[in-house]
CSV table of C-alpha atoms in Angstrom, one decimal:
chain,number,residue,atom,x,y,z
A,1,MET,CA,-96.5,-93.3,96.2
A,2,LYS,CA,-94.4,-91.3,98.3
A,3,LYS,CA,-97.5,-89.8,100.2
A,4,ASN,CA,-98.9,-93.0,101.2
A,5,TYR,CA,-95.2,-94.1,102.1
A,6,ARG,CA,-94.9,-91.2,104.7
A,7,HIS,CA,-98.5,-91.9,106.1
A,8,THR,CA,-97.7,-95.2,106.8
A,9,SER,CA,-94.5,-94.1,108.7
A,10,PHE,CA,-96.3,-91.9,110.5
A,11,ILE,CA,-98.8,-94.5,111.6
A,12,PHE,CA,-96.1,-96.7,112.7
A,13,LEU,CA,-94.2,-94.2,114.8
A,14,PHE,CA,-97.5,-93.5,116.3
A,15,VAL,CA,-98.3,-97.3,117.1
A,16,LEU,CA,-94.9,-97.7,118.8
A,17,LEU,CA,-95.2,-94.9,120.7
A,18,LEU,CA,-98.6,-96.4,121.9
A,19,ILE,CA,-97.1,-99.6,122.7
A,20,PHE,CA,-94.1,-98.2,124.9
A,21,ALA,CA,-96.7,-95.8,126.8
A,22,THR,CA,-98.6,-98.8,127.6
A,23,THR,CA,-95.5,-101.0,128.6
A,24,PHE,CA,-94.3,-98.2,130.7
A,25,SER,CA,-97.6,-98.0,132.7
A,26,ILE,CA,-97.8,-101.9,133.4
A,27,ILE,CA,-94.1,-101.6,135.1
A,28,SER,CA,-95.0,-98.7,137.0
A,29,VAL,CA,-98.3,-99.9,138.4
A,30,ASP,CA,-96.3,-103.3,139.3
A,31,ALA,CA,-93.6,-101.2,141.0
A,32,ARG,CA,-96.1,-99.3,143.3
A,33,LYS,CA,-97.4,-102.6,144.3
A,34,HIS,CA,-94.2,-104.4,144.9
A,35,HIS,CA,-93.4,-101.3,147.3
A,36,HIS,CA,-96.6,-101.5,149.0
A,37,ASN,CA,-96.2,-105.1,149.5
A,38,LYS,CA,-93.0,-104.5,150.9
A,39,LYS,CA,-93.6,-101.5,153.0
A,40,SER,CA,-97.2,-103.8,154.6
A,41,LYS,CA,-94.7,-106.3,155.1
A,42,ILE,CA,-92.2,-104.3,157.0
A,43,HIS,CA,-94.8,-102.5,158.8
A,44,HIS,CA,-96.1,-106.0,160.1
A,45,LYS,CA,-92.7,-106.8,161.0
A,46,HIS,CA,-92.6,-103.9,163.1
A,47,LYS,CA,-95.9,-104.5,164.9
A,48,LYS,CA,-94.5,-108.0,166.1
A,49,GLN,CA,-91.4,-106.5,167.3
A,50,GLN,CA,-93.3,-103.8,169.5
A,51,LYS,CA,-95.2,-106.7,171.4
A,52,ASN,CA,-93.5,-108.4,174.7
A,53,GLY,CA,-93.5,-112.0,175.6
A,54,ASP,CA,-96.9,-111.8,177.2
A,55,GLY,CA,-98.6,-110.6,174.1
A,56,ASN,CA,-98.9,-106.7,175.6
A,57,LYS,CA,-97.5,-103.6,173.6
A,58,ALA,CA,-94.3,-102.1,174.9
A,59,PRO,CA,-94.5,-99.0,176.7
A,60,ASN,CA,-95.1,-95.4,174.8
A,61,CYS,CA,-91.9,-94.3,174.0
A,62,THR,CA,-92.6,-91.4,171.8
A,63,ASN,CA,-90.8,-89.2,174.1
A,64,SER,CA,-87.6,-90.9,173.5
A,65,PRO,CA,-84.9,-89.8,171.1
A,66,SER,CA,-84.5,-91.7,167.7
A,67,PRO,CA,-81.2,-93.6,166.9
A,68,ALA,CA,-78.8,-90.9,166.1
A,69,PRO,CA,-77.5,-91.2,162.6
A,70,SER,CA,-74.0,-92.2,161.9
A,71,SER,CA,-71.7,-89.0,162.4
A,72,SER,CA,-70.1,-90.2,159.1
A,73,HIS,CA,-72.8,-89.4,157.1
A,74,GLY,CA,-72.7,-85.4,158.3
A,75,PHE,CA,-76.0,-84.5,159.1
A,76,TYR,CA,-78.7,-84.8,162.2
A,77,PRO,CA,-81.8,-85.4,162.4
A,78,THR,CA,-84.0,-82.6,161.3
A,79,GLN,CA,-86.8,-83.0,163.8
A,80,SER,CA,-85.3,-82.0,167.5
A,81,PRO,CA,-85.8,-85.2,169.8
A,82,ILE,CA,-88.2,-84.4,172.8
A,83,PHE,CA,-87.4,-85.6,176.4
A,84,ASN,CA,-90.6,-85.3,178.5
A,85,ILE,CA,-89.8,-85.2,182.4
A,86,LEU,CA,-92.9,-87.0,182.7
A,87,SER,CA,-91.3,-89.7,180.8
A,88,PHE,CA,-88.4,-90.0,183.6
A,89,GLY,CA,-90.8,-90.4,186.3
A,90,ALA,CA,-91.9,-87.4,187.6
A,91,LYS,CA,-95.5,-86.7,188.9
A,92,GLY,CA,-95.7,-82.9,188.6
A,93,ASP,CA,-98.3,-82.4,191.4
A,94,GLY,CA,-96.2,-79.8,193.2
A,95,ALA,CA,-95.8,-81.5,196.3
A,96,THR,CA,-93.5,-85.2,195.0
A,97,ASP,CA,-90.1,-84.5,194.8
A,98,ASP,CA,-89.4,-84.6,190.8
A,99,THR,CA,-85.7,-84.0,191.1
A,100,LYS,CA,-84.1,-87.3,189.9
A,101,ALA,CA,-86.4,-87.1,187.1
A,102,LEU,CA,-84.9,-83.9,185.8
A,103,GLU,CA,-81.6,-85.3,186.6
A,104,ALA,CA,-82.2,-88.2,184.5
A,105,ALA,CA,-84.2,-86.1,181.4
A,106,TRP,CA,-81.0,-83.9,181.4
A,107,GLU,CA,-78.6,-86.9,181.2
A,108,ALA,CA,-80.5,-88.3,178.3
A,109,ALA,CA,-80.9,-85.1,176.5
A,110,CYS,CA,-77.6,-83.8,177.0
A,111,LYS,CA,-76.2,-86.8,174.9
A,112,VAL,CA,-78.5,-85.7,171.6
A,113,GLN,CA,-77.9,-82.8,169.2
A,114,GLY,CA,-80.4,-80.6,169.0
A,115,ALA,CA,-82.7,-82.1,172.1
A,116,THR,CA,-85.6,-80.3,173.5
A,117,LEU,CA,-86.3,-81.1,177.5
A,118,GLU,CA,-89.8,-80.4,178.1
A,119,ILE,CA,-91.3,-79.2,181.5
A,120,PRO,CA,-95.1,-79.5,180.1
A,121,THR,CA,-98.0,-77.2,180.9
A,122,GLU,CA,-100.7,-77.7,183.8
A,123,PHE,CA,-98.0,-79.2,185.8
A,124,GLN,CA,-95.8,-78.2,189.0
A,125,PHE,CA,-92.8,-79.7,189.4
A,126,LEU,CA,-91.1,-79.6,193.0
A,127,ILE,CA,-87.4,-79.4,192.4
A,128,ASN,CA,-84.4,-79.5,195.5
A,129,PRO,CA,-81.3,-78.0,194.6
A,130,ILE,CA,-79.7,-79.2,191.4
A,131,THR,CA,-76.8,-78.8,189.2
A,132,LEU,CA,-77.5,-79.4,185.5
A,133,GLN,CA,-74.1,-79.6,183.9
A,134,GLY,CA,-72.7,-79.9,180.3
A,135,PRO,CA,-70.8,-79.5,178.4
A,136,CYS,CA,-74.1,-81.4,176.0
A,137,MET,CA,-74.6,-81.8,172.3
A,138,PRO,CA,-75.1,-78.3,170.6
A,139,ASN,CA,-78.5,-76.7,170.6
A,140,PHE,CA,-79.9,-77.9,173.7
A,141,VAL,CA,-83.3,-76.2,174.3
A,142,PHE,CA,-85.0,-76.4,178.1
A,143,GLN,CA,-88.7,-75.8,177.2
A,144,VAL,CA,-90.2,-74.6,180.4
A,145,ASP,CA,-93.9,-74.6,179.6
A,146,GLY,CA,-95.0,-75.7,183.2
A,147,ILE,CA,-94.1,-74.7,187.0
A,148,ILE,CA,-90.6,-75.5,188.5
A,149,LEU,CA,-91.0,-75.0,192.4
A,150,ALA,CA,-88.6,-74.6,194.8
A,151,PRO,CA,-88.5,-76.1,198.2
A,152,PRO,CA,-90.4,-73.5,200.3
A,153,LYS,CA,-89.1,-74.8,203.9
A,154,VAL,CA,-85.5,-73.1,204.3
A,155,GLY,CA,-84.3,-75.9,206.9
A,156,SER,CA,-85.0,-78.2,204.0
A,157,TRP,CA,-82.1,-77.0,202.1
A,158,PRO,CA,-79.0,-78.7,202.3
A,159,LYS,CA,-76.2,-76.3,203.6
A,160,SER,CA,-73.8,-77.1,200.6
A,161,SER,CA,-76.7,-76.1,198.2
A,162,LEU,CA,-77.3,-72.4,199.8
A,163,PHE,CA,-75.7,-70.7,196.7
A,164,GLN,CA,-78.1,-71.2,194.0
A,165,TRP,CA,-80.9,-73.5,193.2
A,166,LEU,CA,-80.6,-74.4,189.9
A,167,ASN,CA,-77.0,-74.2,188.7
A,168,VAL,CA,-76.2,-74.5,185.1
A,169,LYS,CA,-72.8,-75.2,184.4
A,170,TRP,CA,-70.3,-75.4,181.2
A,171,MET,CA,-73.2,-75.2,178.6
A,172,TYR,CA,-72.7,-74.3,175.1
A,173,ASN,CA,-75.0,-73.2,172.3
A,174,PHE,CA,-78.0,-73.5,175.1
A,175,THR,CA,-81.3,-72.1,175.2
A,176,ILE,CA,-83.9,-71.6,178.4
A,177,GLN,CA,-87.3,-70.4,176.6
A,178,GLY,CA,-91.3,-71.1,177.2
A,179,THR,CA,-94.6,-69.9,178.8
A,180,GLY,CA,-93.7,-71.5,182.5
A,181,THR,CA,-92.5,-70.2,185.5
A,182,LEU,CA,-89.2,-70.6,187.5
A,183,ASP,CA,-90.7,-70.3,191.4
A,184,GLY,CA,-88.0,-69.6,194.1
A,185,GLN,CA,-91.0,-69.6,196.8
A,186,GLY,CA,-88.6,-67.3,199.0
A,187,TYR,CA,-91.4,-66.0,201.3
A,188,ASN,CA,-89.8,-67.6,204.3
A,189,TRP,CA,-86.2,-66.5,203.4
A,190,TRP,CA,-87.4,-62.9,203.3
A,191,LYS,CA,-88.9,-62.6,207.0
A,192,LEU,CA,-85.3,-64.0,208.2
A,193,SER,CA,-84.1,-60.7,206.7
A,194,GLN,CA,-87.0,-58.5,208.3
A,195,ILE,CA,-86.4,-59.9,212.1
A,196,ASP,CA,-83.5,-59.9,214.0
A,197,TYR,CA,-81.7,-62.6,212.4
A,198,PHE,CA,-79.2,-63.4,215.2
A,199,GLN,CA,-81.7,-64.4,217.8
A,200,VAL,CA,-83.2,-66.5,214.9
A,201,MET,CA,-79.6,-68.0,214.7
A,202,LYS,CA,-79.5,-68.6,218.2
A,203,LYS,CA,-82.9,-70.8,218.2
A,204,SER,CA,-82.4,-73.0,215.2
A,205,LYS,CA,-79.2,-74.6,213.9
A,206,ASN,CA,-80.9,-75.1,210.8
A,207,THR,CA,-81.0,-71.6,210.1
A,208,PRO,CA,-78.5,-71.0,206.9
A,209,ASP,CA,-76.3,-67.8,206.7
A,210,MET,CA,-76.7,-67.2,203.2
A,211,LYS,CA,-79.3,-67.3,200.6
A,212,PRO,CA,-79.8,-68.9,197.1
A,213,THR,CA,-80.1,-67.6,193.7
A,214,VAL,CA,-83.0,-68.9,191.4
A,215,LEU,CA,-81.0,-69.8,188.4
A,216,ARG,CA,-77.2,-69.2,187.7
A,217,PHE,CA,-75.2,-69.7,184.8
A,218,TYR,CA,-71.3,-70.4,185.5
A,219,GLY,CA,-68.5,-71.2,182.6
A,220,SER,CA,-71.2,-71.0,179.8
A,221,TYR,CA,-71.1,-69.5,176.4
A,222,ASN,CA,-73.6,-68.3,173.6
A,223,VAL,CA,-76.9,-68.9,176.0
A,224,THR,CA,-80.1,-67.8,175.0
A,225,ILE,CA,-83.4,-67.0,177.7
A,226,ARG,CA,-86.5,-65.9,176.6
A,227,ASP,CA,-90.1,-65.7,177.6
A,228,ILE,CA,-90.2,-67.4,180.7
A,229,LYS,CA,-90.9,-66.1,184.1
A,230,ILE,CA,-88.7,-66.0,187.3
A,231,ILE,CA,-90.3,-65.1,190.6
A,232,ASN,CA,-89.7,-64.7,194.1
A,233,SER,CA,-86.1,-65.7,194.3
A,234,PRO,CA,-84.7,-66.1,198.0
A,235,GLN,CA,-81.9,-63.6,196.9
A,236,CYS,CA,-81.1,-63.0,193.1
A,237,HIS,CA,-83.1,-64.1,190.3
A,238,LEU,CA,-80.9,-64.8,187.6
A,239,LYS,CA,-77.0,-64.9,187.8
A,240,PHE,CA,-74.2,-65.1,185.0
A,241,ASP,CA,-70.6,-66.0,186.3
A,242,ASN,CA,-67.6,-66.3,183.9
A,243,SER,CA,-70.2,-66.4,180.9
A,244,LYS,CA,-70.0,-64.9,177.2
A,245,GLY,CA,-72.4,-64.3,174.5
A,246,VAL,CA,-75.7,-64.1,176.6
A,247,LYS,CA,-79.2,-63.1,175.2
A,248,ILE,CA,-82.1,-62.3,177.5
A,249,ASN,CA,-85.5,-61.2,175.7
A,250,ASN,CA,-89.2,-60.9,176.6
A,251,VAL,CA,-88.3,-62.3,180.2
A,252,THR,CA,-90.7,-61.3,183.3
A,253,ILE,CA,-88.8,-61.1,186.8
A,254,SER,CA,-90.9,-60.3,189.7
A,255,ALA,CA,-90.4,-60.3,193.6
A,256,PRO,CA,-92.2,-57.8,196.1
A,257,GLU,CA,-90.8,-54.5,196.8
A,258,ILE,CA,-90.1,-55.4,200.6
A,259,SER,CA,-88.1,-58.8,199.8
A,260,PRO,CA,-84.4,-57.7,200.4
A,261,ASN,CA,-81.4,-58.3,197.8
A,262,THR,CA,-83.5,-59.7,195.3
A,263,ASP,CA,-81.9,-58.5,192.3
A,264,GLY,CA,-83.4,-59.4,189.2
A,265,ILE,CA,-80.4,-59.9,187.0
A,266,HIS,CA,-76.8,-60.1,188.4
A,267,LEU,CA,-74.0,-60.3,186.0
A,268,GLN,CA,-70.0,-60.7,186.7
A,269,ASN,CA,-67.2,-61.4,185.2
A,270,THR,CA,-69.4,-61.9,182.0
A,271,GLN,CA,-69.1,-60.4,178.5
A,272,ASP,CA,-71.1,-59.7,175.3
A,273,VAL,CA,-74.6,-59.4,176.8
A,274,GLU,CA,-78.1,-58.4,175.5
A,275,ILE,CA,-80.9,-57.8,177.6
A,276,HIS,CA,-84.1,-56.5,175.8
A,277,HIS,CA,-87.9,-56.0,176.0
A,278,SER,CA,-88.2,-57.6,179.2
A,279,ASN,CA,-89.8,-56.5,182.8
A,280,ILE,CA,-88.3,-56.6,186.1
A,281,GLY,CA,-89.5,-55.4,189.4
A,282,THR,CA,-87.9,-56.8,192.6
A,283,GLY,CA,-86.9,-55.6,196.0
A,284,ASP,CA,-83.2,-54.6,195.0
A,285,ASP,CA,-81.2,-54.1,191.4
A,286,CYS,CA,-83.1,-54.8,188.4
A,287,ILE,CA,-80.0,-55.4,186.7
A,288,SER,CA,-76.6,-55.6,188.8
A,289,ILE,CA,-73.2,-55.1,186.9
A,290,GLN,CA,-70.3,-56.2,188.8
A,291,THR,CA,-66.7,-56.5,188.0
A,292,GLY,CA,-65.4,-58.4,184.8
A,293,CYS,CA,-68.0,-57.2,182.6
A,294,SER,CA,-67.9,-55.4,178.9
A,295,ASN,CA,-69.8,-54.9,176.0
A,296,ILE,CA,-73.3,-55.3,177.9
A,297,HIS,CA,-76.4,-53.7,176.1
A,298,VAL,CA,-79.7,-52.9,177.8
A,299,HIS,CA,-82.2,-51.8,176.0
A,300,HIS,CA,-86.3,-51.8,175.9
A,301,LEU,CA,-86.7,-52.2,179.5
A,302,ASN,CA,-89.0,-51.9,182.2
A,303,CYS,CA,-87.7,-51.5,185.6
A,304,GLY,CA,-89.7,-51.0,189.0
A,305,PRO,CA,-90.1,-51.7,191.7
A,306,GLY,CA,-86.5,-51.9,192.6
A,307,HIS,CA,-83.1,-50.1,192.9
A,308,GLY,CA,-82.7,-49.2,189.4
A,309,ILE,CA,-79.6,-50.4,187.1
A,310,SER,CA,-76.6,-50.4,189.1
A,311,LEU,CA,-73.1,-50.8,188.2
A,312,GLY,CA,-71.5,-52.1,191.4
A,313,GLY,CA,-70.7,-52.0,194.4
A,314,LEU,CA,-67.2,-52.2,193.0
A,315,GLY,CA,-63.8,-52.0,194.8
A,316,LYS,CA,-65.0,-53.7,198.1
A,317,ASP,CA,-62.2,-54.4,200.3
A,318,LYS,CA,-59.7,-52.5,198.3
A,319,SER,CA,-60.4,-55.2,195.6
A,320,VAL,CA,-59.9,-54.8,191.3
A,321,ALA,CA,-62.5,-53.6,189.8
A,322,CYS,CA,-62.7,-53.5,186.0
A,323,VAL,CA,-66.4,-52.4,183.9
A,324,SER,CA,-66.5,-51.0,180.6
A,325,ASP,CA,-68.6,-50.3,177.2
A,326,ILE,CA,-71.9,-50.6,178.7
A,327,ILE,CA,-75.0,-49.3,177.0
A,328,VAL,CA,-78.2,-48.8,178.8
A,329,ASP,CA,-81.0,-47.2,176.4
A,330,SER,CA,-84.8,-46.9,176.0
A,331,VAL,CA,-85.3,-47.8,179.7
A,332,ASN,CA,-88.5,-47.2,182.1
A,333,PHE,CA,-88.1,-46.2,185.5
A,334,ALA,CA,-91.2,-46.6,187.6
A,335,SER,CA,-91.3,-45.9,191.7
A,336,THR,CA,-87.5,-47.1,191.9
A,337,MET,CA,-85.0,-45.9,194.6
A,338,TYR,CA,-82.5,-45.1,191.9
A,339,GLY,CA,-82.5,-44.7,188.0
A,340,ALA,CA,-79.0,-45.0,186.4
A,341,ARG,CA,-76.3,-45.6,189.0
A,342,ILE,CA,-72.5,-46.4,189.5
A,343,LYS,CA,-71.4,-47.1,193.3
A,344,THR,CA,-68.0,-47.9,194.3
A,345,TRP,CA,-66.2,-48.6,197.8
A,346,GLN,CA,-63.6,-46.4,199.0
A,347,GLY,CA,-60.2,-47.5,198.8
A,348,GLY,CA,-61.0,-49.7,195.4
A,349,VAL,CA,-58.6,-50.0,192.3
A,350,GLY,CA,-59.4,-50.3,188.5
A,351,SER,CA,-61.7,-48.7,186.1
A,352,VAL,CA,-65.4,-47.9,185.1
A,353,LYS,CA,-65.2,-46.3,181.4
A,354,ASN,CA,-66.8,-45.9,178.5
A,355,ILE,CA,-70.8,-45.9,180.3
A,356,SER,CA,-73.8,-44.4,178.0
A,357,PHE,CA,-77.2,-43.9,179.7
A,358,SER,CA,-79.6,-42.7,177.0
A,359,ASN,CA,-83.3,-42.4,176.4
A,360,ILE,CA,-84.2,-43.1,180.0
A,361,GLN,CA,-87.7,-42.3,181.3
A,362,VAL,CA,-88.3,-42.1,185.0
A,363,SER,CA,-91.4,-41.6,186.8
A,364,ASN,CA,-91.6,-41.1,190.6
A,365,VAL,CA,-87.8,-42.2,191.3
A,366,LYS,CA,-86.3,-40.9,194.1
A,367,VAL,CA,-82.8,-39.8,192.6
A,368,PRO,CA,-82.7,-40.9,189.0
A,369,ILE,CA,-78.9,-40.0,188.4
A,370,MET,CA,-76.3,-41.4,190.5
A,371,ILE,CA,-72.5,-41.6,191.1
A,372,ASP,CA,-71.7,-42.7,194.6
A,373,GLN,CA,-68.2,-43.2,195.3
A,374,TYR,CA,-69.0,-43.6,199.4
A,375,TYR,CA,-70.8,-46.8,198.6
A,376,CYS,CA,-71.6,-48.1,202.1
A,377,ASP,CA,-74.0,-50.7,203.1
A,378,LYS,CA,-73.6,-50.4,207.0
A,379,HIS,CA,-74.0,-47.6,209.1
A,380,VAL,CA,-70.3,-46.5,209.4
A,381,CYS,CA,-67.5,-47.3,206.9
A,382,LYS,CA,-64.0,-46.2,207.5
A,383,ASN,CA,-62.7,-43.3,205.2
A,384,GLN,CA,-60.3,-44.6,202.4
A,385,THR,CA,-57.8,-42.7,200.3
A,386,GLY,CA,-57.9,-44.4,196.7
A,387,ALA,CA,-60.8,-45.0,194.4
A,388,VAL,CA,-61.9,-46.8,191.3
A,389,ALA,CA,-61.5,-44.5,188.3
A,390,ILE,CA,-64.6,-43.7,186.9
A,391,SER,CA,-64.4,-41.6,183.4
A,392,ASN,CA,-66.6,-41.3,179.9
A,393,VAL,CA,-69.9,-41.6,181.2
A,394,GLN,CA,-72.6,-40.0,179.2
A,395,PHE,CA,-76.2,-39.0,180.9
A,396,ASN,CA,-78.3,-38.7,178.0
A,397,GLN,CA,-82.0,-37.2,177.5
A,398,ILE,CA,-83.2,-38.7,181.0
A,399,ILE,CA,-86.5,-37.2,181.5
A,400,GLY,CA,-89.2,-37.5,184.2
A,401,THR,CA,-90.0,-36.7,187.6
A,402,TYR,CA,-88.2,-37.5,191.0
A,403,SER,CA,-89.1,-37.4,194.2
A,404,THR,CA,-86.0,-36.9,196.5
A,405,LYS,CA,-83.2,-35.4,194.1
A,406,PRO,CA,-82.8,-35.2,190.8
A,407,ILE,CA,-79.0,-35.9,190.6
A,408,HIS,CA,-76.2,-37.3,193.0
A,409,LEU,CA,-72.7,-37.3,191.9
A,410,ALA,CA,-70.0,-37.8,194.8
A,411,CYS,CA,-66.8,-38.3,193.1
A,412,SER,CA,-63.7,-39.6,195.1
A,413,ASN,CA,-61.5,-36.8,196.6
A,414,SER,CA,-58.3,-38.4,195.6
A,415,ILE,CA,-59.8,-39.6,192.0
A,416,PRO,CA,-62.0,-37.3,190.3
A,417,CYS,CA,-64.6,-38.4,188.0
A,418,THR,CA,-63.8,-37.4,184.0
A,419,ASP,CA,-65.7,-37.0,181.2
A,420,VAL,CA,-68.8,-37.1,182.5
A,421,ASP,CA,-71.2,-35.8,180.4
A,422,LEU,CA,-75.2,-33.9,181.2
A,423,ILE,CA,-77.0,-33.8,177.7
A,424,ASP,CA,-80.7,-33.0,177.5
A,425,ILE,CA,-81.5,-33.8,181.4
A,426,GLN,CA,-85.3,-32.6,182.2
A,427,LEU,CA,-86.5,-33.9,185.7
A,428,LYS,CA,-89.2,-32.3,187.8
A,429,PRO,CA,-90.4,-33.0,191.1
A,430,SER,CA,-93.1,-35.5,191.5
A,431,THR,CA,-96.1,-35.3,193.4
A,432,ASN,CA,-94.5,-37.5,196.1
A,433,TYR,CA,-91.7,-35.0,196.1
A,434,ARG,CA,-90.4,-34.4,199.9
A,435,GLY,CA,-86.7,-33.1,199.3
A,436,ILE,CA,-85.6,-29.5,200.2
A,437,ASN,CA,-82.7,-29.1,197.4
A,438,GLN,CA,-83.9,-29.7,193.8
A,439,LEU,CA,-80.0,-29.5,192.8
A,440,GLY,CA,-79.0,-32.7,194.9
A,441,LEU,CA,-75.5,-33.3,195.5
A,442,CYS,CA,-72.4,-32.4,193.2
A,443,TRP,CA,-69.0,-33.2,193.9
A,444,ASN,CA,-65.5,-33.6,192.2
A,445,SER,CA,-66.7,-34.5,188.7
A,446,TYR,CA,-65.7,-33.2,185.7
A,447,GLY,CA,-67.3,-33.4,182.1
A,448,LYS,CA,-69.8,-30.9,180.1
A,449,SER,CA,-73.3,-30.3,180.0
A,450,GLN,CA,-75.7,-29.6,177.1
A,451,ALA,CA,-79.2,-27.9,177.3
A,452,PRO,CA,-81.7,-28.7,177.9
A,453,LEU,CA,-81.2,-29.2,181.6
A,454,LEU,CA,-83.5,-28.9,184.4
A,455,PRO,CA,-83.1,-27.9,187.0
A,456,SER,CA,-81.1,-25.3,185.1
A,457,SER,CA,-78.7,-25.1,188.3
A,458,MET,CA,-77.7,-28.7,187.0
A,459,ASP,CA,-75.3,-26.9,184.5
A,460,TYR,CA,-72.9,-26.1,187.3
A,461,CYS,CA,-72.9,-30.0,188.4
A,462,VAL,CA,-69.8,-30.8,186.4
A,463,ARG,CA,-67.0,-28.9,186.2
A,464,ARG,CA,-65.0,-27.8,183.3
A,465,GLY,CA,-61.1,-29.1,182.8
A,466,SER,CA,-61.5,-32.8,182.5
A,467,GLY,CA,-58.1,-32.8,180.7
A,468,LEU,CA,-56.4,-31.5,183.5
A,469,VAL,CA,-57.4,-33.8,185.8
A,470,ARG,CA,-57.6,-36.9,183.4
A,471,GLY,CA,-54.2,-38.3,184.1
A,472,ILE,CA,-54.9,-38.6,187.8
A,473,SER,CA,-57.4,-41.5,186.7
A,474,ARG,CA,-55.5,-43.1,184.0
A,475,SER,CA,-53.1,-43.8,186.6
A,476,HIS,CA,-55.3,-46.2,188.0
A,477,GLU,CA,-57.0,-47.7,185.3
A,478,HIS,CA,-53.6,-49.8,184.3
A,479,VAL,CA,-54.7,-53.1,186.0
A,480,CYS,CA,-57.6,-53.2,183.8
A,481,LEU,CA,-55.7,-53.2,180.4
């Protein structure tokens, strides 16, 4: 009897479970049907709203940003809104002026968190001098996959826009990236520098007395530039003024060797910079580091043609110059005028300190190692007492060939260079060597040398006893504290 009762109870429970499962399945199916019908109604309603009064579909707005969510929710869209310059009226034919379209696209993208302003591939956009101004919402990306062209005619540039072509101001957490090119079309500007400039000025009232930079940043923080090309600037290619937190990676900067004053990257009053895995070849310095710069790291770079990597010129017209904590390592210099160079004007004030050039390869470089405290860009400069103090500079593992002389250390008569170290320097004459003095010039520099040194006479290039003269240098450094 107990056995039959247990069997009956088991059957009863099984039936209850079967009924429950069947009921749940029916409810689920009904719920899915209800959701599908509701979704279809919403979709149908949305399609009606997309039509104009004449029955035509509304313009394609896929490049316009989605409405931003309420800030009270504390989140942003996971997909970045895309602002394509073509959606703002740009032609992209390389001849039509697309400046207004870029201005409109920038203004719209600037207001949206995580926006991307897109310069599409296979198009060329002629852009007149423009200021792209922030502050904008964070994580703004300027995606350059096409070509942006500067005006080719010198006379067409407004006189108020001769300092720079693309002027970026007050940006934070901003990135420029892509496979595209910024082309300064500087050929006509270079011609003016190669002929009698003053004769041209007499004949043409439209000839400017300065030349623009392709891309200039001012007052910007946490800026990243990667993968793009910047070519043929009338003057400097990429400049940072009064900025902080800059990362430049996998960038190509190029101009002919004969193009005058076309610095690759120019830094001034800018701190916390990393430049790496890039290729720079121009008619002037690959990288120029000016006053107010500190904590700069340059590594894994190819430089050439050009004038090498230079600190300065500093202290012009008795000005104050402060540069510190510069590291340059793993750089290849090929057929450049100089390699690692520090240059200051006579009569300047301030200091250059804590500088390291290491693991440098040079090939057919005229002067691989240089400190020049008598820098002058004229035929004659007036002799002056006083100089920017140079201390704690290390040249370590600089190896390769030179075409004029291996080293040039010309320190100030009144303020010697101190703690200048020459370590593992191995430099041989190249096949193009035309010099007569394989030692070079060494004057009033104090520090230490460490083998191997080639040529061996370089061992006498720095004098012992930095401690005796260090006080003289430090007395001129207080302005930088």
